[in-house]
Every structure is written in structure tokens, then in C-alpha cells.
Amino acid sequence: QVHLVESGGGLVQPGGSLRLSCAASGFTFSSAAMMWYRQALGKERELVAAITNAGDMTNYDDSVKGRFTISRDNAKNTVYLEMNSLKPEDTAIYYCYVQRWRRDYWGQGTQVTVSS
């Protein structure tokens, strides 16, 4: 059974930093591309960043390029999202996502609030 558990969210001032973690279980982590999505209040869920199974390629939404970094540790079955220079518009619930066996799996989400 696939489980994704996010952590690391919180309240941060504009310009601050946070590091999100997603601990995965129930599948062969090193075989799966991983993604971070976010959903702001009243908006649709959007893809923020993606990383290949080996961690050798990454992709980012234009709104976070140069500020966010996705990485993974296959020995720890964990994917990370380092977020720097945070802006109020980054406020959202951040979700970890994986697709396995043609099914979508989501974590419970972690709230990130950027406010002074």
C-alpha cells in the first residue's frame, strides 16, 4: 500500500525559506519519478516540481524557477522541496505525488503560509 507523508510546512515571512520532506513507502521508490504539487485556496492544484527516479533530471514551474529545488534520497525513500525567497503567493497546501501501476497517489499535504 502506497503511503506518502509530507512534513516541514509552516508559517514563514516573505523572503524566508522552508524545506519540505515527503517520506514514501509501499513501492520501489528508486523506480519512481516524484512530484510536488500545490493548491492555493480557491485555485486548482498545480505542478510545482518534478524529479526523475534517479534524480538526474528536474523540472519546475516558471513561478518557482531559481527559488525552489527538488531533490531526493533514494536510500531514505524521501523526496524534498527546498523553498527559498518565499513570496505570499507561494501560500498553499503542498502535496507529494507519485503514479504507480497507472494509479495516482497523494500525500495528505502540508500547509505553507508566507506572511508578515
mmCIF file of C-alpha atoms in Angstrom:
data_model
loop_
_atom_site.group_PDB
_atom_site.id
_atom_site.type_symbol
_atom_site.label_atom_id
_atom_site.label_comp_id
_atom_site.label_asym_id
_atom_site.label_seq_id
_atom_site.Cartn_x
_atom_site.Cartn_y
_atom_site.Cartn_z
ATOM 1 C CA GLN A 1 0.000 0.000 0.000
ATOM 2 C CA VAL A 2 1.441 3.319 -1.084
ATOM 3 C CA HIS A 3 1.925 5.946 1.606
ATOM 4 C CA LEU A 4 3.237 9.463 1.143
ATOM 5 C CA VAL A 5 3.735 11.590 4.244
ATOM 6 C CA GLU A 6 4.691 15.243 3.900
ATOM 7 C CA SER A 7 6.256 17.369 6.611
ATOM 8 C CA GLY A 8 8.066 20.666 7.034
ATOM 9 C CA GLY A 9 5.362 23.191 6.303
ATOM 10 C CA GLY A 10 4.653 26.203 8.460
ATOM 11 C CA LEU A 11 4.418 29.971 8.691
ATOM 12 C CA VAL A 12 7.300 31.963 7.264
ATOM 13 C CA GLN A 13 7.891 35.612 6.471
ATOM 14 C CA PRO A 14 8.341 36.800 2.878
ATOM 15 C CA GLY A 15 11.891 36.141 1.761
ATOM 16 C CA GLY A 16 12.226 33.215 4.125
ATOM 17 C CA SER A 17 12.916 29.551 3.494
ATOM 18 C CA LEU A 18 11.363 26.185 4.209
ATOM 19 C CA ARG A 19 12.301 22.614 3.420
ATOM 20 C CA LEU A 20 9.524 20.141 2.783
ATOM 21 C CA SER A 21 10.013 16.389 3.035
ATOM 22 C CA CYS A 22 7.932 13.517 1.705
ATOM 23 C CA ALA A 23 8.557 10.061 3.115
ATOM 24 C CA ALA A 24 7.371 7.309 0.771
ATOM 25 C CA SER A 25 6.588 3.652 1.319
ATOM 26 C CA GLY A 26 4.749 0.782 -0.343
ATOM 27 C CA PHE A 27 6.581 0.844 -3.649
ATOM 28 C CA THR A 28 10.106 0.764 -5.063
ATOM 29 C CA PHE A 29 10.986 4.397 -4.501
ATOM 30 C CA SER A 30 14.102 4.356 -6.687
ATOM 31 C CA SER A 31 11.988 3.339 -9.680
ATOM 32 C CA ALA A 32 9.534 6.213 -9.492
ATOM 33 C CA ALA A 33 9.567 9.799 -10.654
ATOM 34 C CA MET A 34 8.256 12.057 -7.894
ATOM 35 C CA MET A 35 6.441 15.358 -7.954
ATOM 36 C CA TRP A 36 5.392 18.205 -5.723
ATOM 37 C CA TYR A 37 2.077 19.955 -6.339
ATOM 38 C CA ARG A 38 0.421 22.801 -4.516
ATOM 39 C CA GLN A 39 -3.104 24.119 -4.164
ATOM 40 C CA ALA A 40 -3.913 27.598 -3.006
ATOM 41 C CA LEU A 41 -7.294 28.468 -1.546
ATOM 42 C CA GLY A 42 -9.857 28.756 -4.324
ATOM 43 C CA LYS A 43 -7.441 27.637 -7.021
ATOM 44 C CA GLU A 44 -6.725 24.413 -8.851
ATOM 45 C CA ARG A 45 -3.900 22.136 -7.873
ATOM 46 C CA GLU A 46 -0.756 22.875 -9.872
ATOM 47 C CA LEU A 47 2.519 21.093 -10.531
ATOM 48 C CA VAL A 48 5.447 22.790 -8.816
ATOM 49 C CA ALA A 49 8.414 20.498 -9.425
ATOM 50 C CA ALA A 50 9.286 17.020 -10.668
ATOM 51 C CA ILE A 51 12.314 14.766 -10.426
ATOM 52 C CA THR A 52 13.246 11.579 -12.268
ATOM 53 C CA ASN A 53 13.703 8.308 -10.430
ATOM 54 C CA ALA A 54 17.492 8.647 -10.431
ATOM 55 C CA GLY A 55 17.382 12.322 -9.558
ATOM 56 C CA ASP A 56 19.330 13.259 -12.663
ATOM 57 C CA MET A 57 16.666 15.486 -14.179
ATOM 58 C CA THR A 58 14.330 18.031 -12.646
ATOM 59 C CA ASN A 59 11.620 20.336 -13.904
ATOM 60 C CA TYR A 60 9.961 23.376 -12.369
ATOM 61 C CA ASP A 61 7.005 25.618 -12.887
ATOM 62 C CA ASP A 62 8.142 29.020 -14.112
ATOM 63 C CA SER A 63 6.799 30.668 -10.972
ATOM 64 C CA VAL A 64 9.329 28.852 -8.762
ATOM 65 C CA LYS A 65 12.370 28.505 -11.026
ATOM 66 C CA GLY A 66 15.512 29.760 -9.339
ATOM 67 C CA ARG A 67 13.857 29.717 -5.894
ATOM 68 C CA PHE A 68 12.790 26.098 -5.315
ATOM 69 C CA THR A 69 14.905 22.954 -5.573
ATOM 70 C CA ILE A 70 13.571 19.412 -5.699
ATOM 71 C CA SER A 71 15.861 16.582 -4.644
ATOM 72 C CA ARG A 72 15.645 13.019 -3.422
ATOM 73 C CA ASP A 73 17.448 10.477 -1.306
ATOM 74 C CA ASN A 74 16.694 7.004 -2.627
ATOM 75 C CA ALA A 75 18.383 5.396 0.378
ATOM 76 C CA LYS A 76 15.863 7.131 2.643
ATOM 77 C CA ASN A 77 12.840 6.865 0.316
ATOM 78 C CA THR A 78 12.384 10.602 0.676
ATOM 79 C CA VAL A 79 11.875 13.493 -1.709
ATOM 80 C CA TYR A 80 12.500 17.092 -0.687
ATOM 81 C CA LEU A 81 11.466 20.544 -1.773
ATOM 82 C CA GLU A 82 13.796 23.332 -0.716
ATOM 83 C CA MET A 83 11.972 26.648 -0.971
ATOM 84 C CA ASN A 84 13.857 29.935 -0.796
ATOM 85 C CA SER A 85 12.894 33.575 -1.308
ATOM 86 C CA LEU A 86 9.325 32.690 -0.457
ATOM 87 C CA LYS A 87 6.553 35.020 -1.543
ATOM 88 C CA PRO A 88 2.983 35.439 -0.259
ATOM 89 C CA GLU A 89 1.750 33.877 -3.499
ATOM 90 C CA ASP A 90 3.556 30.649 -2.555
ATOM 91 C CA THR A 91 0.991 30.181 0.207
ATOM 92 C CA ALA A 92 -0.742 26.858 -0.408
ATOM 93 C CA ILE A 93 -1.073 23.278 0.679
ATOM 94 C CA TYR A 94 1.852 21.339 -0.785
ATOM 95 C CA TYR A 95 1.327 17.737 -1.837
ATOM 96 C CA CYS A 96 3.686 14.927 -2.711
ATOM 97 C CA TYR A 97 2.580 12.818 -5.691
ATOM 98 C CA VAL A 98 3.531 9.579 -7.387
ATOM 99 C CA GLN A 99 1.930 7.496 -10.092
ATOM 100 C CA ARG A 100 2.324 3.754 -9.827
ATOM 101 C CA TRP A 101 0.526 0.983 -11.693
ATOM 102 C CA ARG A 102 -1.484 3.678 -13.520
ATOM 103 C CA ARG A 103 -2.904 4.998 -10.281
ATOM 104 C CA ASP A 104 -2.396 8.380 -8.684
ATOM 105 C CA TYR A 105 -1.215 8.600 -5.092
ATOM 106 C CA TRP A 106 -1.191 11.744 -2.977
ATOM 107 C CA GLY A 107 0.038 12.604 0.456
ATOM 108 C CA GLN A 108 -2.159 14.401 2.977
ATOM 109 C CA GLY A 109 -0.465 17.718 2.251
ATOM 110 C CA THR A 110 1.421 20.231 4.353
ATOM 111 C CA GLN A 111 0.395 23.865 4.728
ATOM 112 C CA VAL A 112 2.853 26.595 3.764
ATOM 113 C CA THR A 113 1.883 30.139 4.701
ATOM 114 C CA VAL A 114 4.028 33.092 3.677
ATOM 115 C CA SER A 115 3.002 36.200 5.556
ATOM 116 C CA SER A 116 4.452 39.034 7.584
#
